[in-house]
Coordinates of N, CA and C in Angstrom, one line a residue:
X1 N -0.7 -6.9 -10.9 CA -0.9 -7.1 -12.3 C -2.0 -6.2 -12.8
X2 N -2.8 -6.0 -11.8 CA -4.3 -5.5 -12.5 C -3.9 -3.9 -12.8
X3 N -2.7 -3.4 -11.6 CA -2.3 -1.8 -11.8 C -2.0 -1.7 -13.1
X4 N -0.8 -2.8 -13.3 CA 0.0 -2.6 -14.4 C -1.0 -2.8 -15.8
X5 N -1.9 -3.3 -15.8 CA -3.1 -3.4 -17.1 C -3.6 -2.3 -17.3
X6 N -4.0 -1.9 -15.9 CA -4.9 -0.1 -16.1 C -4.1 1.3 -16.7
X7 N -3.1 1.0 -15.9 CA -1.4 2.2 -16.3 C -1.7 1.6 -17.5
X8 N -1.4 0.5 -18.2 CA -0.8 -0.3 -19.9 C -2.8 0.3 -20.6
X9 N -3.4 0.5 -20.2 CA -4.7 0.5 -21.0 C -4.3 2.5 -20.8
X10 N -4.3 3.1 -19.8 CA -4.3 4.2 -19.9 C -2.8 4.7 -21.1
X11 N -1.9 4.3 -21.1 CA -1.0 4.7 -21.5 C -1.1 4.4 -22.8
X12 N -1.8 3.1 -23.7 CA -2.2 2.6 -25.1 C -3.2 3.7 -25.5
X13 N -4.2 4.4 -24.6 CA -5.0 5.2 -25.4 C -4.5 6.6 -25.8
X14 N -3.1 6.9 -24.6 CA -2.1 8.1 -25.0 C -1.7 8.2 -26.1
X15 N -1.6 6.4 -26.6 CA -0.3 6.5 -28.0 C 1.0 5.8 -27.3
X16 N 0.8 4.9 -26.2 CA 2.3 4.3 -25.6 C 2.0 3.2 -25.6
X17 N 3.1 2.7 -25.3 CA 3.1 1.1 -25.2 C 3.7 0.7 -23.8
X18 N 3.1 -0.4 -22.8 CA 4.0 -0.2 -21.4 C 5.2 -1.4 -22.1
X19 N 6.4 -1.9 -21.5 CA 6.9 -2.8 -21.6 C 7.4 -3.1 -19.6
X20 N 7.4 -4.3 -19.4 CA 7.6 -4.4 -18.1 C 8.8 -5.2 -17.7
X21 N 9.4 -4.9 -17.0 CA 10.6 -5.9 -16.6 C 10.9 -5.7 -14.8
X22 N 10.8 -7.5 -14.2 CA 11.0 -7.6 -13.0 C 12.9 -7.7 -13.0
X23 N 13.4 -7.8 -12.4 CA 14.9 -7.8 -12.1 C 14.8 -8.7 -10.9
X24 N 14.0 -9.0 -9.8 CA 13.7 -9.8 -9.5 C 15.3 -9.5 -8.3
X25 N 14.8 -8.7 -8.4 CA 15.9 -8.1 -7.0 C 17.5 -8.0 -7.1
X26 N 18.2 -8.3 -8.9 CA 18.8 -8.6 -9.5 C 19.9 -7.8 -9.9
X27 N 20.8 -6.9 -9.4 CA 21.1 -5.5 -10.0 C 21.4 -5.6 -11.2
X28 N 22.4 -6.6 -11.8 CA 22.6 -6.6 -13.1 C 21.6 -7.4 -13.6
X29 N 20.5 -8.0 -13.5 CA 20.0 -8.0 -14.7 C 18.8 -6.9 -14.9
X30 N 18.9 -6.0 -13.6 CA 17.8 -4.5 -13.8 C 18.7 -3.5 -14.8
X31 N 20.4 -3.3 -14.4 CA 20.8 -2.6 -15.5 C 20.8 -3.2 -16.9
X32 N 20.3 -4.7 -17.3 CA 20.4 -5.4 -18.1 C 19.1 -5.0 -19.3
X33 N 17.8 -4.4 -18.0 CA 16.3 -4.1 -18.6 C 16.5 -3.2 -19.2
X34 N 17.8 -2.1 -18.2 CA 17.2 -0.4 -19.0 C 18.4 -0.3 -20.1
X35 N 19.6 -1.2 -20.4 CA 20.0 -1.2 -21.4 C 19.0 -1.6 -22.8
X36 N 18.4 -2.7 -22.3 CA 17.6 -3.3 -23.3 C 16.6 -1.9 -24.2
X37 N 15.9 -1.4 -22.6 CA 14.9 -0.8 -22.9 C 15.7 0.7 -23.8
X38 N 16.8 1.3 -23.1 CA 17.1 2.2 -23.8 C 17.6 1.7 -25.7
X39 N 18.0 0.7 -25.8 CA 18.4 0.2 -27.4 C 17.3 0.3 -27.9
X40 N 15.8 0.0 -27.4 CA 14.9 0.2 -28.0 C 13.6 1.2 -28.5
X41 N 14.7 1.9 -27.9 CA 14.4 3.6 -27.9 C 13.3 4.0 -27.3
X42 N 12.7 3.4 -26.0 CA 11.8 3.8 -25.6 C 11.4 5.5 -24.8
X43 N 10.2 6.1 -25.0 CA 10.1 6.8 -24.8 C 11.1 7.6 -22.9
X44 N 10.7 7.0 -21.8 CA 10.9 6.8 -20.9 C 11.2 5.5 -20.2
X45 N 11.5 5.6 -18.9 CA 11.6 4.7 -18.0 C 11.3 4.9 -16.6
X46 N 10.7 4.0 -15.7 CA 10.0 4.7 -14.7 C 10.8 3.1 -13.9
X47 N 11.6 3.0 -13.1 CA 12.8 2.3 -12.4 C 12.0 2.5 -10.9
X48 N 12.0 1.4 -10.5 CA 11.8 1.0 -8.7 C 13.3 0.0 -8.7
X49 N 14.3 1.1 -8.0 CA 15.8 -0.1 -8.0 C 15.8 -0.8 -7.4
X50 N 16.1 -2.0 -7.2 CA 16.9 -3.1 -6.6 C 17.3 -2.3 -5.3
X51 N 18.5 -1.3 -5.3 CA 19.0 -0.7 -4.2 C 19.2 0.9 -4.9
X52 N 20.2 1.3 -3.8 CA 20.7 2.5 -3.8 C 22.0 2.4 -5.1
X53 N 22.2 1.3 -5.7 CA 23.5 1.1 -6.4 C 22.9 2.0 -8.1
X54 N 21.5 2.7 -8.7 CA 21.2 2.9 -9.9 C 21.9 3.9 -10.5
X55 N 22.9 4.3 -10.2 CA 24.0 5.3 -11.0 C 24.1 5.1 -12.6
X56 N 24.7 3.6 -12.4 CA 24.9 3.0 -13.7 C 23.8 3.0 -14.8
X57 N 22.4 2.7 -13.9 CA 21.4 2.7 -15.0 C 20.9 4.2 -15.5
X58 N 21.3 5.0 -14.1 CA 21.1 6.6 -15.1 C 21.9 7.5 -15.8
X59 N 23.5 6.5 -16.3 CA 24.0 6.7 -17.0 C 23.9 6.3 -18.0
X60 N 23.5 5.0 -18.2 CA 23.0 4.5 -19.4 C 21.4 5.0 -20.3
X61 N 20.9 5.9 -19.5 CA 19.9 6.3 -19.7 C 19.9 7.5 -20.2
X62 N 21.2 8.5 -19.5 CA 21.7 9.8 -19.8 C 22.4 9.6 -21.2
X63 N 23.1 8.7 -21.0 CA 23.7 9.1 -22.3 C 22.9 8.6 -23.8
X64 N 21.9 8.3 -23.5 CA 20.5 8.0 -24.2 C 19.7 9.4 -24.5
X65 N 19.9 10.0 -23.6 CA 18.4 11.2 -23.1 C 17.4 10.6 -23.1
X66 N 17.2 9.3 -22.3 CA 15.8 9.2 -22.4 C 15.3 9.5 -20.5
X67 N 14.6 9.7 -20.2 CA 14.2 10.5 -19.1 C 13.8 9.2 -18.3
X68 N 14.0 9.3 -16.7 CA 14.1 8.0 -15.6 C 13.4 9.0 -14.5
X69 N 12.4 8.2 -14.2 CA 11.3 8.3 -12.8 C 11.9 7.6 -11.8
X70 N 12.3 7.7 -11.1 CA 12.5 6.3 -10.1 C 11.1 6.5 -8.8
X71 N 10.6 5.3 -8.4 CA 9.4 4.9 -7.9 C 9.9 3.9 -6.8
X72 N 9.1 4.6 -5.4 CA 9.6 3.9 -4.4 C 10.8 3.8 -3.4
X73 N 11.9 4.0 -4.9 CA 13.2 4.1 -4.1 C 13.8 4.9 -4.7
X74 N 14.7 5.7 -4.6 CA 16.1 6.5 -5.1 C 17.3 5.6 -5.4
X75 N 18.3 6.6 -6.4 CA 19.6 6.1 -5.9 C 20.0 7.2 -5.0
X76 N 21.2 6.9 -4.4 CA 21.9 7.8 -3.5 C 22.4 9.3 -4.1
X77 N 22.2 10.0 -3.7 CA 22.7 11.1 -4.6 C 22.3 11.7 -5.9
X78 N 21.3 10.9 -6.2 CA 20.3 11.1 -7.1 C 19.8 12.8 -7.7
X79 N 19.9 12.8 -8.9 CA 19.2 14.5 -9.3 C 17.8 13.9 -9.4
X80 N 16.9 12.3 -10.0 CA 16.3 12.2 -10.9 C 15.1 12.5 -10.1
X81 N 13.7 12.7 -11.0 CA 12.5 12.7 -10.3 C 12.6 11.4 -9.3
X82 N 11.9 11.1 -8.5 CA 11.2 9.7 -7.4 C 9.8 10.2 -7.0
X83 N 8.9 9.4 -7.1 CA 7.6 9.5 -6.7 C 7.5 7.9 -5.7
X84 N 7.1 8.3 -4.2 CA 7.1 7.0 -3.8 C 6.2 7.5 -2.8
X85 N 6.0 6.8 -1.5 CA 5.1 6.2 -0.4 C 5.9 7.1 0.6
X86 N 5.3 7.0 1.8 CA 6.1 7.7 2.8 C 5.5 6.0 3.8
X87 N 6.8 5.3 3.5 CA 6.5 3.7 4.3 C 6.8 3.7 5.8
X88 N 7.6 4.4 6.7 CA 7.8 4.7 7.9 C 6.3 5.2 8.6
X89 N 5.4 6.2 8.0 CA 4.3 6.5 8.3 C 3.3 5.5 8.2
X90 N 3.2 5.2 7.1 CA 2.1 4.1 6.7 C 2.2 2.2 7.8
X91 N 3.6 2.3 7.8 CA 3.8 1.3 8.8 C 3.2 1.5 10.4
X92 N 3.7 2.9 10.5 CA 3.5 3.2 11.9 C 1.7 3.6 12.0
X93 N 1.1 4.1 11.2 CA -0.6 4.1 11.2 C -0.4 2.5 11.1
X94 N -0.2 1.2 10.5 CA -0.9 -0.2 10.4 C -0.6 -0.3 11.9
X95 N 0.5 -0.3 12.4 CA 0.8 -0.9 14.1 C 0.0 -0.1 14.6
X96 N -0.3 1.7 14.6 CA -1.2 2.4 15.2 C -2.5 1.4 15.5
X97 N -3.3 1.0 14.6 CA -4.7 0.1 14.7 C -4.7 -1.4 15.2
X98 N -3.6 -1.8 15.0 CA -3.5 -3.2 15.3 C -3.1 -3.0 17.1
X99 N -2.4 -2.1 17.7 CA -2.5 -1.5 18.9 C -3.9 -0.8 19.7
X100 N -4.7 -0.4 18.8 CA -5.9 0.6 18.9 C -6.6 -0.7 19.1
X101 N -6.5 -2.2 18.8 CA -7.2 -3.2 18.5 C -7.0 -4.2 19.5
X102 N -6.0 -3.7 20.4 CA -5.7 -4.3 22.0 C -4.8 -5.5 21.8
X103 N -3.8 -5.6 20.3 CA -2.5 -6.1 20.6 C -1.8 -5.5 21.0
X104 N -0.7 -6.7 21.5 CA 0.6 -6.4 22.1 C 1.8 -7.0 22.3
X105 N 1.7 -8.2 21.5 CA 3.3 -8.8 21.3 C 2.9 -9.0 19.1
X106 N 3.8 -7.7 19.4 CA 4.1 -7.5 17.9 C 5.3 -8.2 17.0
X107 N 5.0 -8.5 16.0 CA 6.2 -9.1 15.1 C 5.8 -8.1 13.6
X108 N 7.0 -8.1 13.2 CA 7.2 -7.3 11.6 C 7.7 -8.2 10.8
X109 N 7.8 -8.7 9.5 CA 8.3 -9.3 8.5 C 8.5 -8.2 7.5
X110 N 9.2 -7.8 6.9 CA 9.6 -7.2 5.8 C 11.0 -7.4 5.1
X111 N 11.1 -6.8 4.3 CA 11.9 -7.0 3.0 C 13.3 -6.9 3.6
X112 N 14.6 -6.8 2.5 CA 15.9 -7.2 3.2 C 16.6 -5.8 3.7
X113 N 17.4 -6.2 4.3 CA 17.9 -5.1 5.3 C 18.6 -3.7 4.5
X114 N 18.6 -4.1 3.0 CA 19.0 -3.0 2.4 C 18.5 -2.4 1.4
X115 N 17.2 -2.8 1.7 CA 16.3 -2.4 0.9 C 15.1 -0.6 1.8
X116 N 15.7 0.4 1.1 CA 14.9 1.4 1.9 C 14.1 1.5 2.9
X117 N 12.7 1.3 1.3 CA 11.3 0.4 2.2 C 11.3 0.1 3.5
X118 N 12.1 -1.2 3.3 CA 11.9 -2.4 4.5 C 12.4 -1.4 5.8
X119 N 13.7 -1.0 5.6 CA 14.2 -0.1 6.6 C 13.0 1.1 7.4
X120 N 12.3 1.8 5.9 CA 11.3 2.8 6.8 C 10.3 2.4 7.3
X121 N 9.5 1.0 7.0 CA 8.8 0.4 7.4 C 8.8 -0.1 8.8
X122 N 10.5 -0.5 9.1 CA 10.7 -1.1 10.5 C 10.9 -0.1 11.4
X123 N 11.6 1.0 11.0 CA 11.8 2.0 11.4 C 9.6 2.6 12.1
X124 N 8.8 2.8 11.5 CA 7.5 2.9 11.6 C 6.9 1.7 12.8
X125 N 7.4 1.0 12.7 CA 6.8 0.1 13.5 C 7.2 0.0 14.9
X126 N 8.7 0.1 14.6 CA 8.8 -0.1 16.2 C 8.6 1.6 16.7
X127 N 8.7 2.8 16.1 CA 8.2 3.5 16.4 C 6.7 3.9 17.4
X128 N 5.8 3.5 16.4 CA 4.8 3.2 16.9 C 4.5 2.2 18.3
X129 N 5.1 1.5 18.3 CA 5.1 0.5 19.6 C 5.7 1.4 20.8
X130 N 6.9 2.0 20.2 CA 7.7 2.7 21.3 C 6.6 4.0 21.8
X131 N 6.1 4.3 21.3 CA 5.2 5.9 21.4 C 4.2 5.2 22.5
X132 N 3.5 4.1 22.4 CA 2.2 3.8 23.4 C 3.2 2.7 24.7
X133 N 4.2 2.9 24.7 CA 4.5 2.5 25.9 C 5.1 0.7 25.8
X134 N 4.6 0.3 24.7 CA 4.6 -1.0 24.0 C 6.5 -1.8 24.3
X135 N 6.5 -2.7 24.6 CA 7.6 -3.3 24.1 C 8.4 -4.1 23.4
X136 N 9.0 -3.4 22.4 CA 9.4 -3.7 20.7 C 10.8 -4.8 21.7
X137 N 10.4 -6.3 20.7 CA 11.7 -7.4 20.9 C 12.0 -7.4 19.8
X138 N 13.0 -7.3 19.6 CA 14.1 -7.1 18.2 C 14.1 -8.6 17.8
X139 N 14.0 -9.4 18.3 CA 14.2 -10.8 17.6 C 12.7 -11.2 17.1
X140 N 11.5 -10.1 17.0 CA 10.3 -10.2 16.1 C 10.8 -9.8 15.4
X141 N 11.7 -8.9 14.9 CA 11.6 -8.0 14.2 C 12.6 -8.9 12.3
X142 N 11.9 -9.2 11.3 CA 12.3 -10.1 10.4 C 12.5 -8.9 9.4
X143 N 14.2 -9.0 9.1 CA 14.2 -8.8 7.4 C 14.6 -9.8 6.4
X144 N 14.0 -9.9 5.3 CA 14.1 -11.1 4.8 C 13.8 -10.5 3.0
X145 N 14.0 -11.4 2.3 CA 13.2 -11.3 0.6 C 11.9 -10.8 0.9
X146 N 11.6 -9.8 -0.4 CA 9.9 -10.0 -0.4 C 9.4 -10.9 -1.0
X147 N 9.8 -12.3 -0.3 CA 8.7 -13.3 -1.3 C 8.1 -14.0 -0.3
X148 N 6.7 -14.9 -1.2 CA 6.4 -15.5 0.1 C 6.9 -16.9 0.6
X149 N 7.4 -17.4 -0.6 CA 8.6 -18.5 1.0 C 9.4 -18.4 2.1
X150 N 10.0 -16.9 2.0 CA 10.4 -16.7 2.9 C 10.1 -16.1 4.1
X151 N 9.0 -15.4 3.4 CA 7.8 -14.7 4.9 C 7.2 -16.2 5.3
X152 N 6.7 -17.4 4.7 CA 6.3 -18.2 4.9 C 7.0 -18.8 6.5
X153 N 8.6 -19.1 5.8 CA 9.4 -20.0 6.8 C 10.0 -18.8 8.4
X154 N 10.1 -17.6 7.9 CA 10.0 -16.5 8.9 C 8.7 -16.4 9.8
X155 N 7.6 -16.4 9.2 CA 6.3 -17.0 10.0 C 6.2 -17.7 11.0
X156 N 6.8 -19.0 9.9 CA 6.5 -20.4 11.4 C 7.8 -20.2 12.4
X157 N 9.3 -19.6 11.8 CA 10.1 -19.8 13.1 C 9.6 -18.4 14.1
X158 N 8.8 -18.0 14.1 CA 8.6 -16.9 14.9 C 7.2 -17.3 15.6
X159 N 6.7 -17.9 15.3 CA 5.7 -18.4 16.0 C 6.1 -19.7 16.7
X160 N 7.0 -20.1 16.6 CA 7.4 -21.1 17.6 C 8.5 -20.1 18.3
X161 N 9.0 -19.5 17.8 CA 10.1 -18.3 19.0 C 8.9 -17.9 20.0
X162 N 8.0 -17.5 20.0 CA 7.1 -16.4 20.4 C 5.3 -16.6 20.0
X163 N 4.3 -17.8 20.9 CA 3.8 -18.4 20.7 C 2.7 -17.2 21.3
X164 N 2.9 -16.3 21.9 CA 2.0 -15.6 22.4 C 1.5 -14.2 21.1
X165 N 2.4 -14.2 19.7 CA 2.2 -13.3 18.8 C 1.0 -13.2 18.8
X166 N 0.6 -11.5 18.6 CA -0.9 -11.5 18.3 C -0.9 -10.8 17.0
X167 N 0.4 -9.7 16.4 CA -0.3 -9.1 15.1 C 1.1 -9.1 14.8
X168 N 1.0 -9.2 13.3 CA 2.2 -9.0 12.3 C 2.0 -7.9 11.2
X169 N 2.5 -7.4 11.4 CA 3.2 -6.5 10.5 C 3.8 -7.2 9.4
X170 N 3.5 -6.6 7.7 CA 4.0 -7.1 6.9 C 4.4 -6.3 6.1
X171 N 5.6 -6.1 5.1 CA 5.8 -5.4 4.4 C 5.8 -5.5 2.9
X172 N 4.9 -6.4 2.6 CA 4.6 -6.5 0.7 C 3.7 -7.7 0.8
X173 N 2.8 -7.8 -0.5 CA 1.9 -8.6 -0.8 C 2.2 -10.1 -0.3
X174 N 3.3 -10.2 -1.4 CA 4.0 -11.5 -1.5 C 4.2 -12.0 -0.2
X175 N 4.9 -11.3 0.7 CA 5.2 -11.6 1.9 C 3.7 -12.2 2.7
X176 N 2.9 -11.3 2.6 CA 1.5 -11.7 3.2 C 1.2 -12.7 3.3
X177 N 1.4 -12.8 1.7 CA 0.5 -14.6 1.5 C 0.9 -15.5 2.2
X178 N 2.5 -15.6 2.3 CA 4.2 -16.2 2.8 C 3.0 -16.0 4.9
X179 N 2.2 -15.0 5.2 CA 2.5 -15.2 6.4 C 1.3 -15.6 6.6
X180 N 0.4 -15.6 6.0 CA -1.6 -16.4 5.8 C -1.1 -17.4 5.7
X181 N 0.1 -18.1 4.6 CA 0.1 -19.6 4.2 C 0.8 -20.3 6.0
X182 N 1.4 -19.7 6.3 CA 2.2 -20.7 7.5 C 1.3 -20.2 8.7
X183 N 0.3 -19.5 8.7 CA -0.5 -19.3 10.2 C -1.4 -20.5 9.9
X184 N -1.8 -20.6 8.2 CA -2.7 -21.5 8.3 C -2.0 -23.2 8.4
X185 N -0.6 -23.3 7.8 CA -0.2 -24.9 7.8 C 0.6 -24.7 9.7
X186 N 0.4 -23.6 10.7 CA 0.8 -24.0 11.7 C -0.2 -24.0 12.8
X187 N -1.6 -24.1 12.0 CA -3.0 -24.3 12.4 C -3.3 -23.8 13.7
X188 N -3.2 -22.3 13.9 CA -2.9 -21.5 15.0 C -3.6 -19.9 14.5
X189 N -4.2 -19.1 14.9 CA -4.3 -17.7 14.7 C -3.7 -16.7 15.6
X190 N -2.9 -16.0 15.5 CA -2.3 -15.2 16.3 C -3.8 -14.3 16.8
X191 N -3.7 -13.7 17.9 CA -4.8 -13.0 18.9 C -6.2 -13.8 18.7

């Protein structure tokens, strides 16, 4: 929230206005936003999709001309700009340090199985495990919502699967909290 105030203050002193819309992992109600937003003639649109399915919304955007950033993720086949993370890397440096830090039964929680991200992130992680010799169990390995009830309930069944966990891997805020909240109601700290 606080990004989106600073972007919304920076962009108000350009002469813009931000308008924000979650979809909420929703595809039709994300093509629902950029209909909205293109009727209201807004200057641009800067789209983090749902999935790989945003065709539709950069059609409805094309036949608008109003110009689409996509952030984080692409669609498939995509011409449009994307500005994102390189999450495979950044996953594989977090497990790099948490390994540098003399764990060794690893778990990952991240987002749903068809969600990019979550993919380069898992992809990063067990990477990293596999390079130092480490041994990655696929049944740590969670894709789920990025929210935190589900990283929550993914939490505790993994810590009863596998009581010896010492570091998790997480792949979004929300999720985090979802894995602080159940370390702390399963009154246990991993390592």
């Amino acid at each position: 929230v606080a990004r989106v105030a600073i972007g919304g203050l920076a962009a108000f002193a350009a002469g813009y206005t931000v308008l924000l819309g979650n979809a909420f992992n929703d595809h039709d109600r994300e093509l629902n936003y950029v209909r909205t937003f293109v009727d209201r003639q807004v200057d641009g649109i800067i789209i983090a999709p749902v999935d790989r399915r945003a065709e539709g919304m950069l059609s409805v955007a094309r036949d608008r001309q109003v110009p689409v950033v996509f952030t984080d993720r692409t669609a498939t086949d995509s011409k449009a700009p994307m500005v994102g993370v390189d999450n495979g890397t950044g996953a594989h440096r977090a497990t790099d340090h948490l390994i540098g830090h003399g764990r060794t039964v690893h778990a990952c929680i991240t987002g749903r199985r068809d969600a990019i991200p979550a993919i380069e992130r898992a992809r990063g992680w067990r990477e990293a495990i596999d390079n130092t010799g480490g041994r990655v169990r696929d049944e740590l390995l969670v894709f789920t919502d990025f929210s935190v009830e589900a990283a929550h309930a993914e939490t505790l069944r993994l810590l009863n699967l596998e009581p010896g966990i010492d570091s998790i891997l997480v792949g979004s805020d929300l999720q985090a909290m979802g894995v602080l909240r159940a370390i702390f109601d399963s009154g246990r700290v991993p390592g």
